[in-house]
PDB file of C-alpha atoms in Angstrom:
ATOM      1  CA  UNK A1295      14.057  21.796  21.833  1.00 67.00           C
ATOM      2  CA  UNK A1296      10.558  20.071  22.488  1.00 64.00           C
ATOM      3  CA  UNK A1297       8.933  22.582  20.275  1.00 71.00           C
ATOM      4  CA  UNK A1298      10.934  22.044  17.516  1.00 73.00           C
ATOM      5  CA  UNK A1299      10.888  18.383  17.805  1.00 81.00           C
ATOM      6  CA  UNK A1300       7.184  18.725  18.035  1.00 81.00           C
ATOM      7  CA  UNK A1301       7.211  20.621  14.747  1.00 82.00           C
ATOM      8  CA  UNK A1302       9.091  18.086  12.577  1.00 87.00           C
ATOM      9  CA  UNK A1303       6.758  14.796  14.238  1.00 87.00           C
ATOM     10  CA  UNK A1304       4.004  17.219  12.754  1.00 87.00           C
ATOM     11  CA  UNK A1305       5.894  18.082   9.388  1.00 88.00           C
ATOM     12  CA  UNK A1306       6.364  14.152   9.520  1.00 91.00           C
ATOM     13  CA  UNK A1307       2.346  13.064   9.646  1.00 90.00           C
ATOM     14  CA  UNK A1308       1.717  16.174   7.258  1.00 89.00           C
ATOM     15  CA  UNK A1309       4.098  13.783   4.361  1.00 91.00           C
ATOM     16  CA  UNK A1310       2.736  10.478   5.663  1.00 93.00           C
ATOM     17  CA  UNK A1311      -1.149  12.101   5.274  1.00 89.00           C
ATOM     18  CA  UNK A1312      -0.492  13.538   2.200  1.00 87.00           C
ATOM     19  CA  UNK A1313       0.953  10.809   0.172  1.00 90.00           C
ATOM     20  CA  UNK A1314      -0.608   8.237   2.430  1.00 92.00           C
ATOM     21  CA  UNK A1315      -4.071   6.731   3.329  1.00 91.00           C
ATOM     22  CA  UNK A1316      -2.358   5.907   6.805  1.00 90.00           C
ATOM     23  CA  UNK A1317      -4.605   7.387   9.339  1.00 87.00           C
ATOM     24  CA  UNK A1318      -2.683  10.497  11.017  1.00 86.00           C
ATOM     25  CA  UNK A1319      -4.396  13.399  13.086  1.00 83.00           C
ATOM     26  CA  UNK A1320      -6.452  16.029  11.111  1.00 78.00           C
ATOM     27  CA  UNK A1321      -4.237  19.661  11.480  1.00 71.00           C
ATOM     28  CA  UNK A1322      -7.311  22.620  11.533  1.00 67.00           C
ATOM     29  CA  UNK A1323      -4.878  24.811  11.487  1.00 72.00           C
ATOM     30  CA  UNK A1324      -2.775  23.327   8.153  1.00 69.00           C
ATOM     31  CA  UNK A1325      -0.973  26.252   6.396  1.00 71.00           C
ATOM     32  CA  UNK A1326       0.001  25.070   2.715  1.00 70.00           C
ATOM     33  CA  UNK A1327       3.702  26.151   2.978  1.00 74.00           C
ATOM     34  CA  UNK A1328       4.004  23.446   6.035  1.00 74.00           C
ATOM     35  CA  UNK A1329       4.130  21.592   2.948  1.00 79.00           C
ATOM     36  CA  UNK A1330       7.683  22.603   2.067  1.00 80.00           C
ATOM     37  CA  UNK A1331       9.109  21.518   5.431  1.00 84.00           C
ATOM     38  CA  UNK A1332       7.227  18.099   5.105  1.00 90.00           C
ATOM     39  CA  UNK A1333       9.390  17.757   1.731  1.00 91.00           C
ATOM     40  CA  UNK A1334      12.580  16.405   3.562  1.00 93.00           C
ATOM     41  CA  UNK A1335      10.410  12.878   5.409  1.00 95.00           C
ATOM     42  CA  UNK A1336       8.970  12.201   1.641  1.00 95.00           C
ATOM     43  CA  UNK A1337      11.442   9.536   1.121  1.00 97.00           C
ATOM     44  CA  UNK A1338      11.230   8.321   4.843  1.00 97.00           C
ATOM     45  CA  UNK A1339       7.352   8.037   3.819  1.00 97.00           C
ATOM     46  CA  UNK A1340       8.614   5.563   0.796  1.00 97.00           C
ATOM     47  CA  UNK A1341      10.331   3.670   3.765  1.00 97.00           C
ATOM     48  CA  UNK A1342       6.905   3.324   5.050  1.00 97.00           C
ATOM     49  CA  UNK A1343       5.679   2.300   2.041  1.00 97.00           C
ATOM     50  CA  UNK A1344       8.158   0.011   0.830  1.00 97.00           C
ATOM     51  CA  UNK A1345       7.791  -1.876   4.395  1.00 97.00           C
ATOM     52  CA  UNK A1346       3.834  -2.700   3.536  1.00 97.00           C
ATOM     53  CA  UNK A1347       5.319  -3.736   0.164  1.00 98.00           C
ATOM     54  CA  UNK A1348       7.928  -5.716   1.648  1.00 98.00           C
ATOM     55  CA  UNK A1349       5.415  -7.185   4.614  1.00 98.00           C
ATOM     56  CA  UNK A1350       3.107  -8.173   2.084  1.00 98.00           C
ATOM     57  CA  UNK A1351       5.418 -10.110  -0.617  1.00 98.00           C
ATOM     58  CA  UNK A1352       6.925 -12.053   3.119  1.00 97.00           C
ATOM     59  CA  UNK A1353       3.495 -12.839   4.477  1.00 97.00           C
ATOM     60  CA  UNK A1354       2.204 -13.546   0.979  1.00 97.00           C
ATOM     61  CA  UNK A1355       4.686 -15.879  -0.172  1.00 96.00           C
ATOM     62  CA  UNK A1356       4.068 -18.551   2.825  1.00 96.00           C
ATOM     63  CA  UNK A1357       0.498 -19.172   0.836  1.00 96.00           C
ATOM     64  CA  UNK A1358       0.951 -18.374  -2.805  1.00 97.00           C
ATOM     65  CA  UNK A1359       3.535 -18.772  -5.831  1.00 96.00           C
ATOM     66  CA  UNK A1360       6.012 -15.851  -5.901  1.00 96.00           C
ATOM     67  CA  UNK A1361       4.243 -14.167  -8.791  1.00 96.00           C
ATOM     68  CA  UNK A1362       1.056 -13.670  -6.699  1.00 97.00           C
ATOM     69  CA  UNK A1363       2.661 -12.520  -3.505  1.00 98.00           C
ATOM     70  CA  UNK A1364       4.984 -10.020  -6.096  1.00 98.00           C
ATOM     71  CA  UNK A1365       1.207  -8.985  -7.479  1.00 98.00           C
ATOM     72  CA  UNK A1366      -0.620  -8.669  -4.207  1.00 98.00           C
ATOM     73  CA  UNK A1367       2.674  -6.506  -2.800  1.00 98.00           C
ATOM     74  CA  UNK A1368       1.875  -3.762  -5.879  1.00 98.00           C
ATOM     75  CA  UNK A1369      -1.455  -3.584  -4.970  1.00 97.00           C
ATOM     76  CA  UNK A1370      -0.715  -3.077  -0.987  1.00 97.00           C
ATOM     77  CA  UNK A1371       1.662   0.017  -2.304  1.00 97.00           C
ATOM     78  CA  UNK A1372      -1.086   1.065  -4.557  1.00 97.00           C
ATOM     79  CA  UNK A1373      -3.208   0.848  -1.638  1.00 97.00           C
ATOM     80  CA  UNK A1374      -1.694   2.530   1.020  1.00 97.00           C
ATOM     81  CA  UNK A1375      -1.034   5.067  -1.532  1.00 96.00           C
ATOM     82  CA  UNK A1376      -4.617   5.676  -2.872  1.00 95.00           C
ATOM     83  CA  UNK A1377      -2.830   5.363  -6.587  1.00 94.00           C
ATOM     84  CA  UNK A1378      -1.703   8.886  -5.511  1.00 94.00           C
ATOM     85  CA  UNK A1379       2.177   8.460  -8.054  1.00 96.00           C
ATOM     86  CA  UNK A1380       0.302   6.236 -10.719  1.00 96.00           C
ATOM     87  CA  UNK A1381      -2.176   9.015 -10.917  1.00 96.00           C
ATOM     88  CA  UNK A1382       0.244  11.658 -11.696  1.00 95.00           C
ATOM     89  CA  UNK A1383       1.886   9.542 -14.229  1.00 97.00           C
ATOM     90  CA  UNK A1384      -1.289   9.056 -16.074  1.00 96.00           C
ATOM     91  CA  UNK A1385      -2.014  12.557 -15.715  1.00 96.00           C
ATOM     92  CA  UNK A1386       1.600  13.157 -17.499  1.00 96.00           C
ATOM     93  CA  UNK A1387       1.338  11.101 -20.086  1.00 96.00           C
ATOM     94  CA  UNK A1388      -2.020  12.577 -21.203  1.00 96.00           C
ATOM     95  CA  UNK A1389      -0.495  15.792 -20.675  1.00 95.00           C
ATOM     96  CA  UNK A1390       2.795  15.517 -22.844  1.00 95.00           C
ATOM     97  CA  UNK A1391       1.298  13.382 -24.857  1.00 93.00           C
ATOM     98  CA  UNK A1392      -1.978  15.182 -26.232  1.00 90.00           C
ATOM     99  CA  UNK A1393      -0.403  18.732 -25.401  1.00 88.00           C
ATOM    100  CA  UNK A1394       1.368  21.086 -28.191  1.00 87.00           C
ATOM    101  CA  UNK A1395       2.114  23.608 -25.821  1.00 91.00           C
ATOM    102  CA  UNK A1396       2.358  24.555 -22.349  1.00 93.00           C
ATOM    103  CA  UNK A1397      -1.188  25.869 -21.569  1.00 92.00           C
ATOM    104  CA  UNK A1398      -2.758  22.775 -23.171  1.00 93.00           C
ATOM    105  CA  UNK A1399      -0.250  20.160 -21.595  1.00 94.00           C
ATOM    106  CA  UNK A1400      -1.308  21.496 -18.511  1.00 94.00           C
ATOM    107  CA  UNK A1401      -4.962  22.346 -19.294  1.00 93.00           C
ATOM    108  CA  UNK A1402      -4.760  18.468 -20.016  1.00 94.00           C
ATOM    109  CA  UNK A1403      -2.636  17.303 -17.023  1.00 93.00           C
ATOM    110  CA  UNK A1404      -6.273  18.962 -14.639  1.00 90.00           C
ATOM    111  CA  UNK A1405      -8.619  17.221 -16.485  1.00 89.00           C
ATOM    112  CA  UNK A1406      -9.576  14.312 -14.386  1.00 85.00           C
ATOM    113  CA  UNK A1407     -10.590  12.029 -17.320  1.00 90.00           C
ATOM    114  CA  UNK A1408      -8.088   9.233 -18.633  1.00 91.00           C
ATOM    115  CA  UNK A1409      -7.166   9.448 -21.879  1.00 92.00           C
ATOM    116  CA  UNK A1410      -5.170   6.933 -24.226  1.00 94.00           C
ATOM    117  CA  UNK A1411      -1.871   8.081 -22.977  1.00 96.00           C
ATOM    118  CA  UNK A1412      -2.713   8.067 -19.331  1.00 96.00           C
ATOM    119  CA  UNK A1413      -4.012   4.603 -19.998  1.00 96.00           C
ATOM    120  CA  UNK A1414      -0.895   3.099 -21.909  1.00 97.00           C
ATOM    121  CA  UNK A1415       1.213   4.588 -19.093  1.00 97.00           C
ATOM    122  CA  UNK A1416      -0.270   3.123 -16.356  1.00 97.00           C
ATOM    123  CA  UNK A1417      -0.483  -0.751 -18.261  1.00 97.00           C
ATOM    124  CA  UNK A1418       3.217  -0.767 -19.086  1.00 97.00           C
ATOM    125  CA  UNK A1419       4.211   0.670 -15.810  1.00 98.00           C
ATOM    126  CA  UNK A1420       2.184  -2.230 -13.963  1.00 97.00           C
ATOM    127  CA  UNK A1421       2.919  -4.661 -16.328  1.00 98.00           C
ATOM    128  CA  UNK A1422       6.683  -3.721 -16.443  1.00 98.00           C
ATOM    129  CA  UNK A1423       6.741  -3.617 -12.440  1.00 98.00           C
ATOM    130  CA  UNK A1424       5.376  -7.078 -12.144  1.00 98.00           C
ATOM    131  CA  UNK A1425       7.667  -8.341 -14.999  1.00 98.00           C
ATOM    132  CA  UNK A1426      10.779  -7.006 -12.847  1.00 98.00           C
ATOM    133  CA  UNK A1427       9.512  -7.664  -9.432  1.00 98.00           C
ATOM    134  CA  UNK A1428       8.980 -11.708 -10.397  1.00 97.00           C
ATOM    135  CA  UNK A1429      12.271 -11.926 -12.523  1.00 97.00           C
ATOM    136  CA  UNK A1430      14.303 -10.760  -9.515  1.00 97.00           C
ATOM    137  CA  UNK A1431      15.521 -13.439  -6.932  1.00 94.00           C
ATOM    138  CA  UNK A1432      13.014 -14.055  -4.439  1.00 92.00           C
ATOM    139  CA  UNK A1433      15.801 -13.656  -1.637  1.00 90.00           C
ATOM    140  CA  UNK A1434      16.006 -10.056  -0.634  1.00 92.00           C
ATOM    141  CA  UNK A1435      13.604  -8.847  -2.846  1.00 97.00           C
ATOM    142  CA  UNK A1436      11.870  -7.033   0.593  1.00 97.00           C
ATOM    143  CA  UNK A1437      15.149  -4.519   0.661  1.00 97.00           C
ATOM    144  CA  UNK A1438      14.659  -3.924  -3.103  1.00 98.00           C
ATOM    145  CA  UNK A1439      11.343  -2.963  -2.696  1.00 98.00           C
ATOM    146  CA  UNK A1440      11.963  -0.671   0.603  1.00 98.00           C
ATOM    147  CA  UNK A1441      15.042   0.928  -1.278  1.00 98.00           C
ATOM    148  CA  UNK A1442      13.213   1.530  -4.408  1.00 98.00           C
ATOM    149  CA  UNK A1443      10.370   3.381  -2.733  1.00 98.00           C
ATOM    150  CA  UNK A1444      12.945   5.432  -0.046  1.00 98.00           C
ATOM    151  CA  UNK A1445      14.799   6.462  -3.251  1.00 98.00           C
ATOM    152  CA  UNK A1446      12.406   7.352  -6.059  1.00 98.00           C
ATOM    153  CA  UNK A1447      10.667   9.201  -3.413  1.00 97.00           C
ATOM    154  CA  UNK A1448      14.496  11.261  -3.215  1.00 97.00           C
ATOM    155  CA  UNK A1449      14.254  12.029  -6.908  1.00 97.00           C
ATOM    156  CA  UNK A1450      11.141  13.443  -6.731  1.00 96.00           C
ATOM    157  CA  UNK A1451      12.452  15.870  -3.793  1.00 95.00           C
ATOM    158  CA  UNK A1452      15.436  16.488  -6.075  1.00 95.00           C
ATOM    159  CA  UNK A1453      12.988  17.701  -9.065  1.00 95.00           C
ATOM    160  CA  UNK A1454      11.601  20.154  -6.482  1.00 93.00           C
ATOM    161  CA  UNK A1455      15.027  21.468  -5.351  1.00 92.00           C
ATOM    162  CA  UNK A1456      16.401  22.156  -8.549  1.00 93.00           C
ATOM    163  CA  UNK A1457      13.384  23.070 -11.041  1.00 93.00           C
ATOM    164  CA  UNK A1458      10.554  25.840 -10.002  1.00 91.00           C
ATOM    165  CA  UNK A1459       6.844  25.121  -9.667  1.00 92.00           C
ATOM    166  CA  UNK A1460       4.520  25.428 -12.708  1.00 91.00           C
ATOM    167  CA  UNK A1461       1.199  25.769 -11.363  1.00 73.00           C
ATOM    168  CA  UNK A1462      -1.418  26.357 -13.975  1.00 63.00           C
ATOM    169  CA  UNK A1463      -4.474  28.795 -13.827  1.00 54.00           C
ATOM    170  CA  UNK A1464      -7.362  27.738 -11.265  1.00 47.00           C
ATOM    171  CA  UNK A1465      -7.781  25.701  -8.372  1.00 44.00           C
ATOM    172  CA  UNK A1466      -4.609  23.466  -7.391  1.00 47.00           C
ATOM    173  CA  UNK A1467      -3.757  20.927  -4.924  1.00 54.00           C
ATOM    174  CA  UNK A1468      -1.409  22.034  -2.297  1.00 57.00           C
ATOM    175  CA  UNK A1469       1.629  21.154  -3.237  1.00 63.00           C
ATOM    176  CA  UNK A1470       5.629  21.521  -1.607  1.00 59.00           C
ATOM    177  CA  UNK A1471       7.483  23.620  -4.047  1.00 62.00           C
ATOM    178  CA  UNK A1472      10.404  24.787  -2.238  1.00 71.00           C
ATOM    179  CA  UNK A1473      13.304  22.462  -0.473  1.00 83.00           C
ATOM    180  CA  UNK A1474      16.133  24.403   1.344  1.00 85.00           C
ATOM    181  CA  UNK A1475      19.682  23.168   1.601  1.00 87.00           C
ATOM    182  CA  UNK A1476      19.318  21.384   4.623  1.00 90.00           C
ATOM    183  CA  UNK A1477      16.071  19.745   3.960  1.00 91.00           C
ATOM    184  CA  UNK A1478      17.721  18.097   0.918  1.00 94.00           C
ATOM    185  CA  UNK A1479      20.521  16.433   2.901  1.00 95.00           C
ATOM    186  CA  UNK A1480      18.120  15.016   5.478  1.00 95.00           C
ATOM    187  CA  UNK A1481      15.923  13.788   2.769  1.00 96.00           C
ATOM    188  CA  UNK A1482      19.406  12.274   0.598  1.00 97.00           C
ATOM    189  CA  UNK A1483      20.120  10.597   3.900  1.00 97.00           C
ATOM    190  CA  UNK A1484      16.531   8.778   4.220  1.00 97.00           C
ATOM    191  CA  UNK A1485      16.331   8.177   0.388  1.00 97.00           C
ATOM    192  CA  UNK A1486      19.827   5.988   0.442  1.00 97.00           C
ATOM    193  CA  UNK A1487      19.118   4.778   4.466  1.00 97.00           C
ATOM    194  CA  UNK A1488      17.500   1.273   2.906  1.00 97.00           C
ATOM    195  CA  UNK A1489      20.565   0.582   0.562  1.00 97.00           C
ATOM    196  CA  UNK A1490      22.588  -0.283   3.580  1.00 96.00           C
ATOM    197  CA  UNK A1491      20.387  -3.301   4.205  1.00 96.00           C
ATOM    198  CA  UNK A1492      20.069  -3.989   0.641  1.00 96.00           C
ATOM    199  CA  UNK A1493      23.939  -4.099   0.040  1.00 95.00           C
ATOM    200  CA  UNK A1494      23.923  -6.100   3.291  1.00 94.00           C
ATOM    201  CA  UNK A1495      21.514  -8.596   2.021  1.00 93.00           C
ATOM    202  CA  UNK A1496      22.955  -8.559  -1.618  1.00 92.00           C
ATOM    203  CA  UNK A1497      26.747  -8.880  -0.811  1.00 89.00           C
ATOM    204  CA  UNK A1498      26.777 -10.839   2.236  1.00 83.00           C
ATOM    205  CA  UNK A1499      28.335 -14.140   0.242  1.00 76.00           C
ATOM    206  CA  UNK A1500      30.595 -11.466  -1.660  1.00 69.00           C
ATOM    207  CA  UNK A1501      33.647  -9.557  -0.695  1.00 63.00           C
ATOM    208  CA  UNK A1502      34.420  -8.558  -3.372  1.00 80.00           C
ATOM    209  CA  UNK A1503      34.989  -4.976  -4.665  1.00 87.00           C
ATOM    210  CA  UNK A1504      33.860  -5.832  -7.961  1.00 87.00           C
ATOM    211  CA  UNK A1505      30.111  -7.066  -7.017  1.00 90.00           C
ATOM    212  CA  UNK A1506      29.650  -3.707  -5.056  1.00 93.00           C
ATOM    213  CA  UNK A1507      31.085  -1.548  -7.756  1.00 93.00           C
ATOM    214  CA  UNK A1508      28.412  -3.279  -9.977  1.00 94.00           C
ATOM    215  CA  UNK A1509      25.495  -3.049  -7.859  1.00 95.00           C
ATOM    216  CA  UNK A1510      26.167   0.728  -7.112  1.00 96.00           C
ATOM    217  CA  UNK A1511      26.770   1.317 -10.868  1.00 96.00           C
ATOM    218  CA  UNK A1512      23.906  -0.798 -12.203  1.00 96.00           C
ATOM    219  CA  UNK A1513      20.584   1.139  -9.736  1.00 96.00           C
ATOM    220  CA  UNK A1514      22.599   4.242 -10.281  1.00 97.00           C
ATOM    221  CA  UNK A1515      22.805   4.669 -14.051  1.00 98.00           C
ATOM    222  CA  UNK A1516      19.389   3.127 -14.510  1.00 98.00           C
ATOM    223  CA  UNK A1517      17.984   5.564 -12.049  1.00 98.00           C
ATOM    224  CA  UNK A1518      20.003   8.929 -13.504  1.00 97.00           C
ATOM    225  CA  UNK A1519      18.887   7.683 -16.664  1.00 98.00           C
ATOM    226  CA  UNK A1520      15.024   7.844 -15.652  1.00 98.00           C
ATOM    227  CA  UNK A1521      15.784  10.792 -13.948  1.00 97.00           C
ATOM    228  CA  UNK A1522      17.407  13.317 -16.120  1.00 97.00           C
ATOM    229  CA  UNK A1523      15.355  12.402 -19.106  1.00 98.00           C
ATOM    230  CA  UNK A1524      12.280  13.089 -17.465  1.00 97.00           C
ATOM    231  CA  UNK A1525      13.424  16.420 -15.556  1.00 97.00           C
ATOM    232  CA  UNK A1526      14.870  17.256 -19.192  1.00 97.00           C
ATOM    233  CA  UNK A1527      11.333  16.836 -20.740  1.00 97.00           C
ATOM    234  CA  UNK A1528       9.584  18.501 -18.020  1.00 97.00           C
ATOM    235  CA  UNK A1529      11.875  21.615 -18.304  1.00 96.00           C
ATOM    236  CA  UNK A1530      11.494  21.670 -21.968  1.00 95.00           C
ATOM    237  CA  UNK A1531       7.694  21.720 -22.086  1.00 95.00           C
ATOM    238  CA  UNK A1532       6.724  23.016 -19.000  1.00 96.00           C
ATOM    239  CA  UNK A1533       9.421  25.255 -17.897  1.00 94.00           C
ATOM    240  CA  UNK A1534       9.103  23.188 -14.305  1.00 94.00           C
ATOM    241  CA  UNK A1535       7.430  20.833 -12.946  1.00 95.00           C
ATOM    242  CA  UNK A1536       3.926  20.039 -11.757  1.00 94.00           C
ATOM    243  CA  UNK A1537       2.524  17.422  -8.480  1.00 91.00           C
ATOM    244  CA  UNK A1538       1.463  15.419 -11.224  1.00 95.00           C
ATOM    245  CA  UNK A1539       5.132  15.559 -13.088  1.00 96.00           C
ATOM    246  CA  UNK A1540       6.486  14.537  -9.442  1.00 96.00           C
ATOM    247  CA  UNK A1541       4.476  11.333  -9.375  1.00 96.00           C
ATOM    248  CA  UNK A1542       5.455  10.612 -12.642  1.00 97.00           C
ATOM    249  CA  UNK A1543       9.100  10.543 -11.101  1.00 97.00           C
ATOM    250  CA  UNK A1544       8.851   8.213  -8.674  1.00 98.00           C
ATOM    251  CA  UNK A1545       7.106   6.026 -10.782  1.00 98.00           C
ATOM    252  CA  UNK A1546       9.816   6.122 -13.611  1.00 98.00           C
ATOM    253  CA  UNK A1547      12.730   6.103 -11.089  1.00 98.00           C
ATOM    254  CA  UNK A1548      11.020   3.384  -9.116  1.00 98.00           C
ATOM    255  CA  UNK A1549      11.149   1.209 -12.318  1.00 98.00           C
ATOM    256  CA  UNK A1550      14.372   2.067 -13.495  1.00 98.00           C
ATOM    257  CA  UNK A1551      15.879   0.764 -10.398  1.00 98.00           C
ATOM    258  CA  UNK A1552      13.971  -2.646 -10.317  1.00 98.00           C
ATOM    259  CA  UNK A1553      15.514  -2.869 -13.852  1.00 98.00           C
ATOM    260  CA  UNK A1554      19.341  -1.643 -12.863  1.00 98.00           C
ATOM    261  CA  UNK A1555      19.414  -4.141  -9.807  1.00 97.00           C
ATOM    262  CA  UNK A1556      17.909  -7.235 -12.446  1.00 97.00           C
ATOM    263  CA  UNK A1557      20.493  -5.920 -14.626  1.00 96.00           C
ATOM    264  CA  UNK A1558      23.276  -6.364 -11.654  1.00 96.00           C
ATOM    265  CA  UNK A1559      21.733 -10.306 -11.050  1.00 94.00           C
ATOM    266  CA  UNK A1560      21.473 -10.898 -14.614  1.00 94.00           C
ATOM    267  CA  UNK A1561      25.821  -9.168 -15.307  1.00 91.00           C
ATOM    268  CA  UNK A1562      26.367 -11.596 -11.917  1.00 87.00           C
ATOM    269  CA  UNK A1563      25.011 -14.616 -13.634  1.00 84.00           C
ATOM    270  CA  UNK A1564      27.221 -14.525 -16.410  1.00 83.00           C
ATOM    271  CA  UNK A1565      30.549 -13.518 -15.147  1.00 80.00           C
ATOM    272  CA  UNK A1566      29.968 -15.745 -11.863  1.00 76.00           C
ATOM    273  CA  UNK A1567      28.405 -19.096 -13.625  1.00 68.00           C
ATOM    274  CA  UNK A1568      27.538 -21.870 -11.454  1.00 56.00           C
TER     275      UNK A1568
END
């Protein structure tokens, strides 16, 4: 029993020091297929994430307006994060954008340089982010942030259990490219854990079935949305996915569920008028 506890805390640091620039103990003896039993704390890592988020927009907003402490919570995620998801996007969007083919989209995706794509990507995602983040209400916005994380961090895990691994010719990063069964459900049940706050925090002046069925409906089709048209697009071109395609997934389904939830306040607003 201790051993095997001992194995998932270090299956646990492995996620944390892989998407993270959290300090966690250096493992000499790392094999890369430790990788694929990290895959079910990657969403409990977004938890982590989401919290520095969330700590930052709290602290931030006792000193400055709401739009700076929404700006300087991005750039604590990005942070923590080295720009590890934004990177992958911008590596996608080169990729699929510049590529006719598989070999070149991914001959594309490796090349470290930025290109035009890569750049557009990452403005509009930041831009759109911010845009979101500061249009939401101010009250609660910690759990959005923490849920958002937990969960696009889920979708990503989801690409891995249901596509294969593309990896292209030469050197790659180590990556997690298989997620059993039961791995999956431990990682469903850390991706939704920070919803039952959220719903908490959302619905406490409501009891009524109505507001819930909204705010489950609003995140969910927003986020399926993201999430089956990029898995779609990956499958077409690539057969798969890539690390890189995997960042690009949390990033989309991380702003697709900032936009469902403002679409829930915004459907509130109107039917419930003051």
């Amino acid at each position: 029993m201790l051993n095997c506890l001992c194995k998932e805390w270090r299956y646990f640091l492995l996620a944390v020091g892989f998407f993270t620039r959290l300090p966690v103990p250096s493992f000499a003896d790392f094999q890369e297929q430790e990788l694929n039993h990290s895959a079910k704390y990657f969403p409990l890592v977004g938890i982590l994430v989401g919290i520095v988020g969330a700590a930052m927009l709290v602290l931030a907003s006792l000193i400055f307006p709401a739009s700076i402490a929404v700006l300087l919570s991005m750039v604590a995620t990005i942070y923590v994060t080295g720009a590890f998801h934004e990177d992958g996007l911008a590596d996608s969007a080169d990729g699929l954008g510049g590529g006719w083919d598989k070999e070149r989209i991914l001959t594309i995706m490796q090349d470290s340089r930025l290109g035009t794509y890569g750049a557009l990507a990452l403005f509009l995602m930041l831009f759109a982010k911010f845009q979101l983040l500061s249009a939401l209400p101010a009250q609660g916005l910690a759990y959005v942030l923490i849920a958002a994380h937990a969960l696009s961090r889920l979708c990503a895990v989801y690409i891995m259990a249901t596509l294969s691994y593309v990896k292209a010719a030469g050197k790659a990063k180590p990556l997690a490219s298989k997620v059993q069964a039961r791995d999956l459900t431990v990682a469903t049940l850390f991706g939704l854990l920070p919803l039952v706050p959220l719903y908490w925090n959302v619905l406490s002046n409501s009891a009524d079935v109505r507001d819930f069925v909204m705010l489950t409906l609003s995140w969910l089709l927003s986020v399926s949305f993201a999430g089956y048209w990029w898995r779609h697009k990956i499958r077409h071109w690539l057969g798969g996915y890539t690390g890189d395609c995997l960042g690009a997934m949390q990033q989309l389904t991380e702003l697709a569920f900032y936009l469902g939830m403002l679409a829930y306040f915004s459907l509130i607003s109107v039917l419930n008028p003051l």
